[in-house]
XYZ file of C-alpha atoms in Angstrom:
697
model
C 98.199 86.555 27.965
C 94.318 84.441 28.486
C 94.049 86.503 32.178
C 94.428 89.951 30.231
C 98.463 90.752 29.795
C 97.440 92.136 26.953
C 95.650 95.101 28.286
C 92.555 95.125 25.559
C 90.026 91.873 26.809
C 87.376 92.400 30.209
C 86.170 88.928 30.670
C 83.664 88.964 32.804
C 82.641 85.253 35.034
C 78.999 84.076 36.690
C 76.150 81.545 36.067
C 72.680 82.001 35.687
C 72.406 80.318 39.255
C 73.671 78.076 42.044
C 73.175 74.181 42.891
C 72.669 72.504 46.133
C 74.417 69.068 46.964
C 71.557 67.453 45.394
C 72.570 69.085 41.623
C 69.183 70.856 42.453
C 68.080 74.658 42.360
C 64.248 74.890 42.951
C 64.622 75.705 45.927
C 66.042 78.916 48.043
C 68.501 77.891 49.609
C 72.071 81.322 49.670
C 73.628 78.086 47.633
C 70.800 77.992 44.702
C 69.604 82.308 44.536
C 74.142 83.447 45.106
C 75.711 83.040 41.697
C 79.433 83.889 41.402
C 80.365 87.500 39.391
C 84.142 88.009 39.334
C 85.186 90.388 36.543
C 88.939 91.053 35.420
C 91.027 92.766 33.050
C 91.237 95.679 30.780
C 88.684 98.303 32.333
C 87.930 96.162 35.434
C 89.313 97.637 38.083
C 91.345 96.591 40.600
C 90.473 95.667 44.491
C 92.789 96.498 46.716
C 94.069 94.152 49.368
C 93.003 95.389 53.349
C 95.794 94.953 56.222
C 96.626 91.707 57.123
C 94.843 90.211 59.792
C 91.911 93.560 58.763
C 88.302 92.182 56.742
C 87.144 93.609 53.696
C 83.466 95.328 53.067
C 81.383 93.286 51.921
C 81.706 90.042 53.355
C 79.923 88.292 56.194
C 79.855 84.695 56.969
C 78.950 83.011 54.161
C 81.498 83.884 51.970
C 83.832 83.518 55.251
C 85.026 80.061 54.126
C 86.440 81.583 51.212
C 89.466 82.899 52.421
C 89.280 85.883 51.110
C 88.438 88.321 53.913
C 90.951 90.910 53.045
C 89.414 91.278 49.033
C 86.204 94.062 48.382
C 83.471 91.800 48.397
C 80.931 93.926 45.961
C 77.466 92.543 45.607
C 75.139 93.546 42.468
C 71.736 92.165 40.629
C 72.098 89.402 38.118
C 70.418 92.754 35.614
C 73.547 94.749 37.169
C 75.817 92.322 34.457
C 74.570 92.986 31.080
C 74.480 97.025 31.724
C 78.736 95.489 33.073
C 79.195 93.622 30.445
C 77.506 96.490 27.082
C 79.836 99.567 28.805
C 82.616 96.999 28.835
C 82.664 96.327 25.672
C 81.608 100.059 24.319
C 78.192 99.423 23.186
C 74.635 101.273 23.642
C 72.944 98.839 26.633
C 70.142 96.194 25.796
C 66.953 97.571 25.046
C 64.719 96.474 27.976
C 67.159 96.231 30.599
C 66.578 97.206 33.915
C 69.741 96.628 35.900
C 71.797 99.785 37.881
C 75.385 100.017 35.996
C 77.965 99.029 38.620
C 79.491 101.814 38.383
C 82.121 100.498 41.060
C 83.916 97.735 38.620
C 84.812 99.746 36.065
C 88.468 101.125 36.410
C 88.024 104.808 34.320
C 87.960 107.905 34.727
C 84.848 109.684 36.952
C 83.942 111.430 33.717
C 83.341 109.086 32.060
C 81.583 106.544 35.285
C 79.243 109.698 35.096
C 79.118 110.207 31.456
C 78.294 105.970 31.460
C 75.504 106.236 33.886
C 73.827 108.876 32.896
C 73.833 107.007 29.526
C 71.717 104.343 31.865
C 69.214 106.723 33.919
C 69.200 107.780 29.747
C 67.803 103.673 29.277
C 65.865 102.987 31.765
C 63.735 106.656 32.199
C 62.790 105.349 28.426
C 61.615 102.644 29.179
C 59.374 104.067 31.965
C 57.902 106.542 29.659
C 56.813 103.933 27.042
C 54.968 102.650 30.049
C 53.535 106.468 30.842
C 52.599 106.509 27.516
C 51.360 103.189 26.434
C 48.616 103.770 30.109
C 47.960 107.103 29.230
C 46.263 105.954 26.077
C 44.538 104.153 26.508
C 43.411 104.046 30.142
C 39.737 105.585 31.332
C 41.316 107.460 34.490
C 44.765 107.324 34.089
C 46.204 108.109 37.463
C 50.465 108.482 36.830
C 53.439 107.321 39.282
C 53.100 110.662 41.666
C 56.682 110.880 42.904
C 57.684 111.562 38.465
C 54.871 114.213 39.257
C 56.908 116.608 41.702
C 58.222 119.811 40.831
C 61.913 119.021 42.742
C 62.457 115.605 41.338
C 60.655 115.363 37.307
C 62.859 113.630 35.188
C 63.430 116.339 33.270
C 64.730 118.028 36.314
C 66.955 114.824 37.599
C 68.539 115.068 34.193
C 68.730 118.468 34.260
C 70.740 118.412 37.173
C 72.927 115.328 36.430
C 74.360 117.360 33.402
C 75.095 121.082 34.780
C 77.649 118.697 38.029
C 78.900 116.735 34.574
C 79.353 120.339 32.947
C 80.637 121.844 36.640
C 83.043 118.579 36.664
C 81.005 116.687 39.719
C 81.159 113.401 38.438
C 80.287 112.352 41.957
C 77.016 113.712 42.158
C 75.895 113.565 38.675
C 76.524 110.014 39.279
C 74.337 109.910 43.264
C 71.562 111.740 40.795
C 71.007 109.282 38.356
C 71.166 106.763 40.854
C 68.699 108.519 42.373
C 66.771 108.422 38.908
C 67.201 105.393 37.643
C 65.408 104.422 40.558
C 62.257 106.477 40.502
C 62.371 104.941 36.944
C 62.027 101.293 38.320
C 59.193 101.938 41.178
C 57.343 103.251 38.246
C 57.919 101.192 35.845
C 56.858 99.312 38.810
C 53.942 100.941 39.443
C 52.694 100.634 35.947
C 53.004 97.521 35.539
C 50.831 96.827 38.712
C 48.135 98.346 37.434
C 45.302 97.481 37.311
C 46.140 94.543 39.610
C 43.565 96.805 42.044
C 40.404 96.653 39.484
C 41.376 92.785 38.495
C 41.894 92.039 42.280
C 38.527 92.951 43.550
C 37.109 91.458 39.576
C 38.796 87.949 40.503
C 37.644 88.412 44.438
C 33.957 88.925 43.415
C 33.964 86.072 40.549
C 35.270 83.606 43.391
C 33.109 84.676 46.475
C 30.414 85.259 44.191
C 31.383 80.783 43.148
C 30.953 80.198 47.006
C 27.801 81.875 47.673
C 25.812 80.450 44.641
C 26.597 76.712 45.395
C 26.900 77.355 49.119
C 22.698 78.295 47.738
C 22.215 75.231 45.987
C 23.449 73.124 48.871
C 20.987 74.985 51.898
C 18.255 74.872 48.154
C 19.391 71.362 47.657
C 20.462 69.074 50.542
C 20.007 70.790 53.428
C 15.772 72.638 53.149
C 13.377 70.884 53.982
C 11.201 70.669 50.707
C 8.106 70.325 50.688
C 6.190 68.703 47.818
C 4.691 71.364 46.138
C 7.892 73.263 46.691
C 9.096 74.396 43.597
C 12.852 75.623 40.897
C 10.435 79.388 41.017
C 9.381 79.152 44.846
C 12.899 79.997 45.491
C 13.670 83.192 42.987
C 13.224 86.382 43.050
C 9.688 88.293 41.065
C 11.951 90.267 39.824
C 14.081 87.657 38.075
C 14.390 89.421 35.084
C 15.222 92.569 35.782
C 17.700 91.879 37.885
C 18.795 89.799 34.622
C 18.808 93.197 32.545
C 20.593 95.007 35.657
C 23.375 92.054 35.744
C 23.812 92.168 31.894
C 24.319 95.845 32.505
C 26.523 95.565 34.906
C 28.769 93.517 32.740
C 28.754 95.427 29.198
C 29.452 98.401 31.015
C 32.649 96.109 32.048
C 32.868 95.280 29.093
C 33.260 98.619 27.465
C 35.392 99.663 29.471
C 37.783 96.870 28.999
C 37.267 97.629 25.263
C 38.079 101.010 25.015
C 41.329 100.902 26.878
C 41.611 98.095 24.114
C 42.655 95.132 27.019
C 43.791 91.306 26.565
C 40.256 89.186 26.089
C 40.423 87.634 29.494
C 39.918 90.364 30.894
C 36.319 89.966 29.205
C 36.141 86.197 30.986
C 37.003 87.416 34.424
C 34.200 90.213 34.522
C 31.697 87.461 33.573
C 31.591 85.324 35.966
C 31.488 87.489 39.381
C 28.391 89.216 36.904
C 26.710 86.248 36.018
C 26.945 84.634 39.306
C 25.508 87.643 41.693
C 23.363 88.013 39.331
C 21.561 84.629 40.615
C 22.159 85.470 44.360
C 20.566 88.435 43.987
C 17.720 86.980 42.288
C 17.576 83.821 44.628
C 16.227 86.707 47.379
C 12.904 84.430 48.506
C 16.058 81.460 49.066
C 18.224 83.363 51.771
C 15.294 84.701 53.105
C 13.878 80.884 53.867
C 17.752 80.902 54.838
C 17.558 83.043 57.601
C 13.812 81.349 58.388
C 15.428 78.422 59.517
C 18.103 80.170 61.407
C 15.310 82.479 62.898
C 13.876 78.168 64.178
C 16.944 76.488 65.169
C 16.847 76.737 69.741
C 20.682 76.362 69.033
C 21.972 79.405 67.417
C 25.513 79.847 68.059
C 26.645 76.392 67.563
C 25.939 77.446 63.292
C 28.494 80.357 63.820
C 30.812 77.801 65.943
C 31.444 75.648 63.514
C 31.272 77.535 60.104
C 34.376 79.714 61.792
C 36.272 76.330 62.669
C 36.033 75.935 59.124
C 36.832 78.358 58.745
C 39.700 79.013 60.486
C 40.928 75.292 59.775
C 41.359 76.126 55.847
C 43.299 79.202 57.122
C 46.212 76.189 58.804
C 45.552 74.874 55.637
C 46.843 77.632 53.397
C 49.741 77.853 55.876
C 50.386 74.531 56.025
C 51.961 75.165 51.868
C 53.847 77.329 53.877
C 55.128 74.749 56.625
C 53.890 71.456 56.063
C 54.542 70.933 60.238
C 51.638 72.621 60.667
C 50.082 68.435 59.835
C 51.746 67.557 62.403
C 50.144 69.890 65.510
C 46.880 68.403 63.363
C 46.875 64.747 63.844
C 48.953 65.728 67.151
C 45.740 67.399 68.019
C 43.561 64.248 66.343
C 44.919 62.047 68.140
C 43.772 63.424 72.130
C 41.212 65.200 71.284
C 38.978 63.708 68.359
C 38.584 60.753 71.877
C 37.817 62.649 74.563
C 35.190 64.954 72.226
C 33.163 61.211 70.843
C 30.394 60.306 74.070
C 31.279 57.883 76.560
C 29.375 55.628 75.400
C 31.725 55.416 72.339
C 34.824 55.203 73.967
C 33.841 52.182 75.952
C 32.153 50.718 73.097
C 35.346 50.859 70.672
C 38.792 51.738 73.278
C 40.046 49.815 70.485
C 39.279 52.078 67.628
C 40.249 55.099 69.386
C 43.605 52.941 70.912
C 44.579 53.173 67.283
C 43.018 56.619 66.150
C 46.088 57.712 67.912
C 49.032 55.832 67.938
C 49.091 55.967 64.135
C 48.518 59.541 63.956
C 51.204 60.351 65.928
C 53.237 57.567 63.947
C 52.168 59.905 60.866
C 52.373 63.180 62.738
C 55.667 62.143 61.852
C 56.365 62.544 58.622
C 55.929 66.129 57.713
C 58.767 67.163 59.549
C 60.850 65.479 58.186
C 62.597 67.575 55.304
C 61.227 67.126 52.001
C 64.706 66.318 50.382
C 66.209 62.681 50.961
C 69.033 60.322 50.189
C 68.643 56.626 48.950
C 68.218 54.675 52.455
C 67.131 51.147 50.959
C 66.884 49.758 54.369
C 63.410 52.376 54.722
C 62.388 51.790 51.444
C 62.464 47.726 52.774
C 60.753 48.932 56.072
C 58.081 50.219 54.551
C 57.549 47.677 52.072
C 57.739 44.715 54.963
C 54.825 46.228 57.677
C 52.655 46.615 53.418
C 53.526 43.173 52.477
C 52.629 41.927 56.570
C 49.227 43.792 56.468
C 48.339 42.268 53.529
C 49.042 39.470 54.884
C 46.512 40.174 58.174
C 44.089 40.906 55.728
C 44.570 38.271 53.421
C 43.953 35.648 57.197
C 40.856 38.185 58.316
C 39.724 38.651 54.994
C 36.189 35.585 55.572
C 34.941 38.306 57.069
C 34.562 40.419 54.298
C 34.267 38.404 51.262
C 31.313 37.990 50.819
C 29.510 34.913 48.902
C 28.057 36.067 45.539
C 24.392 35.487 45.630
C 22.256 32.611 44.475
C 25.573 30.802 43.227
C 25.650 27.190 44.695
C 27.692 26.255 47.929
C 30.427 24.821 45.813
C 30.763 27.626 43.459
C 30.218 30.324 45.943
C 32.779 29.335 47.837
C 35.049 29.118 45.201
C 34.940 32.000 43.852
C 34.954 33.141 47.301
C 39.350 30.950 47.277
C 39.264 32.806 44.076
C 38.530 36.365 46.229
C 41.242 36.082 48.953
C 43.870 34.486 46.516
C 43.017 37.814 44.857
C 44.371 39.411 47.907
C 46.958 36.797 48.180
C 48.883 37.561 45.001
C 48.525 41.318 45.536
C 50.362 40.465 49.257
C 53.517 39.435 47.493
C 54.094 41.547 44.472
C 54.196 44.194 46.807
C 56.500 41.466 48.801
C 58.497 41.303 45.653
C 58.529 44.953 44.736
C 60.414 45.221 48.635
C 63.073 43.505 47.304
C 63.678 43.530 43.653
C 63.022 47.701 43.945
C 66.877 47.383 46.534
C 68.098 44.954 44.376
C 68.210 47.020 41.105
C 69.738 50.103 42.381
C 72.091 47.559 43.671
C 72.549 46.630 40.227
C 72.514 49.474 38.826
C 74.768 51.457 41.111
C 77.657 48.594 40.828
C 77.486 48.432 36.528
C 76.775 51.907 36.283
C 73.437 51.819 34.506
C 70.151 49.760 34.842
C 70.720 46.032 33.694
C 67.746 45.255 31.878
C 66.428 41.826 33.703
C 66.150 44.112 36.860
C 64.685 46.850 34.825
C 61.808 44.463 32.814
C 61.172 42.707 35.837
C 60.253 46.080 37.882
C 57.854 47.459 34.779
C 56.307 43.790 34.920
C 55.668 43.892 38.703
C 54.598 47.448 38.442
C 52.032 47.399 35.167
C 50.728 44.071 36.776
C 49.789 45.417 40.557
C 48.021 48.322 38.478
C 46.265 46.401 36.243
C 45.088 43.439 38.333
C 41.593 45.855 40.253
C 40.232 46.335 37.225
C 40.607 42.431 35.848
C 39.208 41.602 38.577
C 36.596 43.667 38.722
C 35.761 43.724 34.512
C 34.117 41.021 32.471
C 36.726 39.073 32.439
C 36.355 37.022 35.406
C 33.218 35.623 35.864
C 33.259 35.882 39.397
C 33.586 39.597 39.345
C 30.201 40.940 41.140
C 29.473 43.811 44.285
C 32.043 43.467 47.354
C 32.433 44.787 50.887
C 33.344 47.621 50.718
C 37.014 46.293 53.037
C 37.334 43.666 50.083
C 37.248 46.893 48.178
C 39.215 48.888 49.916
C 42.648 46.597 51.032
C 42.247 45.585 47.026
C 43.231 48.492 46.134
C 45.855 49.972 47.974
C 47.386 46.593 47.533
C 47.449 47.286 43.856
C 49.167 50.524 44.370
C 51.548 49.366 47.061
C 53.185 48.171 44.965
C 54.413 51.130 42.765
C 54.220 53.084 45.597
C 57.662 50.496 46.137
C 59.034 50.348 43.427
C 59.479 54.194 43.455
C 59.921 54.886 47.161
C 63.929 55.947 48.017
C 63.483 56.375 51.930
C 60.216 56.364 53.882
C 57.333 56.777 52.173
C 57.096 54.056 51.878
C 55.905 53.422 55.664
C 54.643 57.246 55.435
C 52.510 54.735 52.387
C 50.834 51.667 55.034
C 50.577 54.852 58.158
C 48.380 57.388 56.800
C 46.139 54.052 54.581
C 45.797 52.881 57.987
C 44.394 56.005 59.253
C 42.418 56.359 56.812
C 40.788 52.950 57.308
C 40.055 54.234 60.628
C 38.632 57.693 60.284
C 36.036 55.582 57.779
C 35.423 53.704 60.290
C 34.722 55.798 63.165
C 33.200 58.454 61.061
C 30.591 55.436 60.900
C 30.361 53.985 64.033
C 29.455 58.199 64.799
C 26.272 57.421 62.874
C 24.516 54.730 63.637
C 25.984 55.982 67.776
C 23.205 59.684 65.793
C 20.787 56.768 64.324
C 20.212 54.921 68.280
C 19.866 58.323 70.297
C 17.514 59.902 67.561
C 15.308 56.482 68.834
C 14.912 54.942 65.423
C 11.950 52.306 65.012
C 13.436 48.226 65.218
C 12.962 48.345 61.678
C 15.114 51.097 60.811
C 17.661 50.504 63.055
C 18.455 47.264 61.741
C 18.892 48.298 58.671
C 21.392 50.670 59.712
C 22.607 47.895 61.473
C 23.090 46.091 58.193
C 24.894 48.902 56.250
C 27.334 49.553 59.921
C 28.525 46.552 60.929
C 31.332 45.874 59.466
C 30.701 42.393 59.974
C 27.663 42.265 57.473
C 27.755 44.960 55.070
C 27.136 44.486 51.690
C 27.970 46.246 48.730
C 28.429 50.017 49.307
C 28.265 50.490 45.366
C 25.396 48.510 42.525
C 21.807 48.245 42.091
C 22.059 45.586 44.899
C 22.999 48.319 47.694
C 19.704 50.225 46.528
C 18.266 46.883 49.367
C 20.703 48.565 52.430
C 20.547 51.921 51.361
C 18.453 54.839 51.331
C 20.955 57.558 49.908
C 18.924 61.427 49.738
C 19.238 61.907 54.340
C 20.054 65.366 54.026
C 23.628 67.299 55.019
C 23.262 68.265 58.781
C 26.148 70.436 61.179
C 28.709 67.187 61.958
C 28.685 66.628 58.224
C 31.318 70.208 57.732
C 34.049 67.900 60.047
C 33.487 65.271 57.769
C 34.648 67.436 54.876
C 37.332 68.989 56.797
C 38.749 66.201 58.016
C 38.724 64.882 53.772
C 40.449 68.011 52.809
C 42.504 67.743 55.250
C 43.964 64.034 54.176
C 44.075 65.070 50.664
C 46.667 67.894 51.480
C 48.577 65.087 54.178
C 48.374 62.874 50.682
C 50.240 65.847 48.337
C 52.950 67.012 51.126
C 53.090 64.169 53.435
C 56.688 62.880 51.767
C 57.387 66.845 50.052
C 55.975 69.519 48.724
C 53.707 69.282 44.887
C 53.799 72.853 44.565
C 57.654 71.785 43.617
C 58.893 68.186 41.949
C 61.182 69.274 43.185
C 61.266 68.684 46.302
C 60.523 65.415 45.463
C 63.577 62.708 44.205
C 64.137 61.737 40.575
C 66.396 59.136 41.490
C 62.400 57.178 42.493
C 62.432 56.093 38.556
C 65.588 54.310 37.725
C 64.210 51.513 38.648
C 62.459 51.804 35.918
C 64.791 54.780 33.576
C 68.175 55.660 33.424
C 67.847 57.717 29.816
C 66.746 60.912 30.739
C 63.211 60.830 29.143
C 61.316 64.200 31.265
C 57.709 62.631 29.891
C 57.867 59.232 31.027
C 60.239 60.417 34.110
C 57.094 63.002 35.381
C 54.747 60.505 34.489
C 56.367 58.753 36.880
C 56.991 60.802 39.720
C 53.175 62.546 39.263
C 52.035 58.786 39.677
C 53.630 57.733 43.080
C 52.451 61.854 44.316
C 48.841 60.931 43.291
C 48.918 57.052 44.522
C 47.241 58.746 47.919
C 45.411 60.885 46.847
C 43.172 57.426 44.847
C 43.577 56.473 48.010
C 41.810 59.113 49.737
C 39.013 59.619 47.248
C 38.179 55.804 47.216
C 37.830 55.950 51.335
C 35.515 59.186 51.221
C 33.580 57.738 48.353
C 32.532 55.310 51.067
C 32.057 56.973 53.142
C 29.584 58.904 51.772
C 27.644 56.061 50.947
C 27.216 55.322 54.048
C 26.869 57.954 55.403
C 23.630 58.066 54.029
C 24.105 61.431 51.752
C 22.956 61.683 48.197
C 25.834 61.778 45.524
C 28.602 64.175 44.847
C 26.617 65.965 47.807
C 29.921 66.555 50.301
C 32.513 66.591 47.287
C 30.509 69.751 46.169
C 30.095 71.023 49.715
C 33.752 70.764 50.150
C 34.799 72.149 46.507
C 33.342 75.045 47.185
C 34.264 75.965 50.498
C 37.828 75.163 49.121
C 38.188 78.131 47.444
C 38.165 80.472 50.017
C 42.087 78.671 50.418
C 41.825 80.211 46.329
C 40.800 83.178 47.019
C 43.948 83.366 49.820
C 46.650 81.751 47.967
C 45.376 84.727 45.000
C 46.535 86.855 46.618
C 49.635 86.192 48.552
C 51.012 85.072 44.292
C 53.921 86.892 43.527
C 55.699 88.729 40.426
C 58.432 89.402 42.394
C 62.019 87.658 44.673
C 63.723 84.634 43.342
C 61.967 82.378 40.431
C 60.851 79.755 43.581
C 59.416 82.453 45.038
C 57.416 82.935 41.714
C 57.293 79.672 41.162
C 56.209 78.514 44.603
C 52.687 81.449 44.762
C 51.388 80.966 41.677
C 52.021 76.172 41.411
C 49.968 77.076 45.047
C 47.100 79.393 44.049
C 47.186 76.159 41.121
C 46.616 73.151 43.042
C 44.661 75.167 45.595
């Protein structure tokens, strides 16, 4: 009786999604987006097998392994299942259903199928009419969906034709007309759902472009133009600023009145407020724009700014594409490995041959990781290999630490030696913690696999190592440490690198720790090359001996002091103007930020980062703690690149936040791209990824 022998029961077997081999369903693979639909019992048509050796309609390579090719495969959309079940049960179709009744599944008379299709058409048509009437009542300049208002395609005309076909028992024609009407209604619903898209996209795009222009004008005014002592903020504003401000307010008021008339959501007012403010201020700064144009006209080589700007925008567009194909980062690393050493001056290549060779080698090594799949199984061998590499790098840093561990100023010799010894011991302790994590992680995984649960001693040990390693740098630089002082930037970076290496190794399941090692070395080499290039630039400017001495003190790896704190003021002269070469530094920083997030996974989808990485710390399902640990691991490379960028900003003698503000402003070029790529159709993955890309950018 269970399988329909009573002749009165229908069964529909389906699912909301599929699943891959790892138990996840977050990507767009057919195994995840295709779901089974098997129906049998009362009211369900039987599938008649075709002759032996033949293949029934609907099959492809995906269904060939099922060994059911003699039976027809009838694919439907998931939304079609609701009207199918309602028809089988004999109840009204769901109110907001947009599914099309799959008539081929029904084992009924032709008349029943035709009338059921008519009911389906009327239900979808009513949704269209409601949406149509709502828009017509509120829109000031209403435009109906044109295909539904053609003389031969009006709903009334099609319904009359359907009813006439049913009365004349032309059921096949009635079903075809019902399908046409449903398709028109669904397209009309889609039209009204996107009715305001053009207006909203135009307003939001104007807001982003206005912000870019507004912030760039601020950067030019503050960090680029040579401002004389007599120049004031009012010098860069139009004499008609008040009138322009009133005009901008009127534009906003006009849009606000239209939104009020149309009963638009409150967020619409915010959408239009931003472009109104930004573009009003931009127009008010017309004298500043004229000053920028005059400065450009005074350049001897005018093509360079355009070339740099065009290259910058092209790189931004390449980074947009990299969100969809991580291999772009591999190509970029390969180009950096080859092009940058060639682009520098011959004198620089002679002076820094080893540095450039290391740069090329580690760029090529790092390029491999974005070619590897984001979904990976546990590989304890790679975990230990990465941990060993980081541990060895820590011992190397400890061995060479006398070259960058600075004695406290003004401290007696014995106390200075003790302070230096303590700082070196600190590096050694952090290195040993990385070594412990390298061994503890795989041991915990094996013990968990053997016992079927996470042993409490291993769990406590992992948590202890993670917490101690993360807090050590904070305690070392606090008042609890009597010898805390300004330190060499290399010492700061090494301690940060080793402190975050321990939790990163504990949360690694495959090659991630090797990426962390390689990525960190590339960041350090980038910092070293940028500092060396700046020193060469200073030499080429034929600076006075005192200025060259100051820069030597600033840039020499052996004698450089800390780049933070009050003592740095004697060395640094913060405040030089931005120039074209700083665009290279900005785009490099943005590139490394993207690599930090996409180097071992796709940050737009947390499902691409294996949750197995937290099982050494917690196995009881706790979304908050597990997500926090996973996000902590994802953000660790970003912490590193942020620290390096902070050092670099000071090394290049730039005003605080000037370079970061430039990056923040120009990255909205990427945001505008992703804004237009946001989707509201397709799989949940496609929709979610498009929204994630927009939010991340």
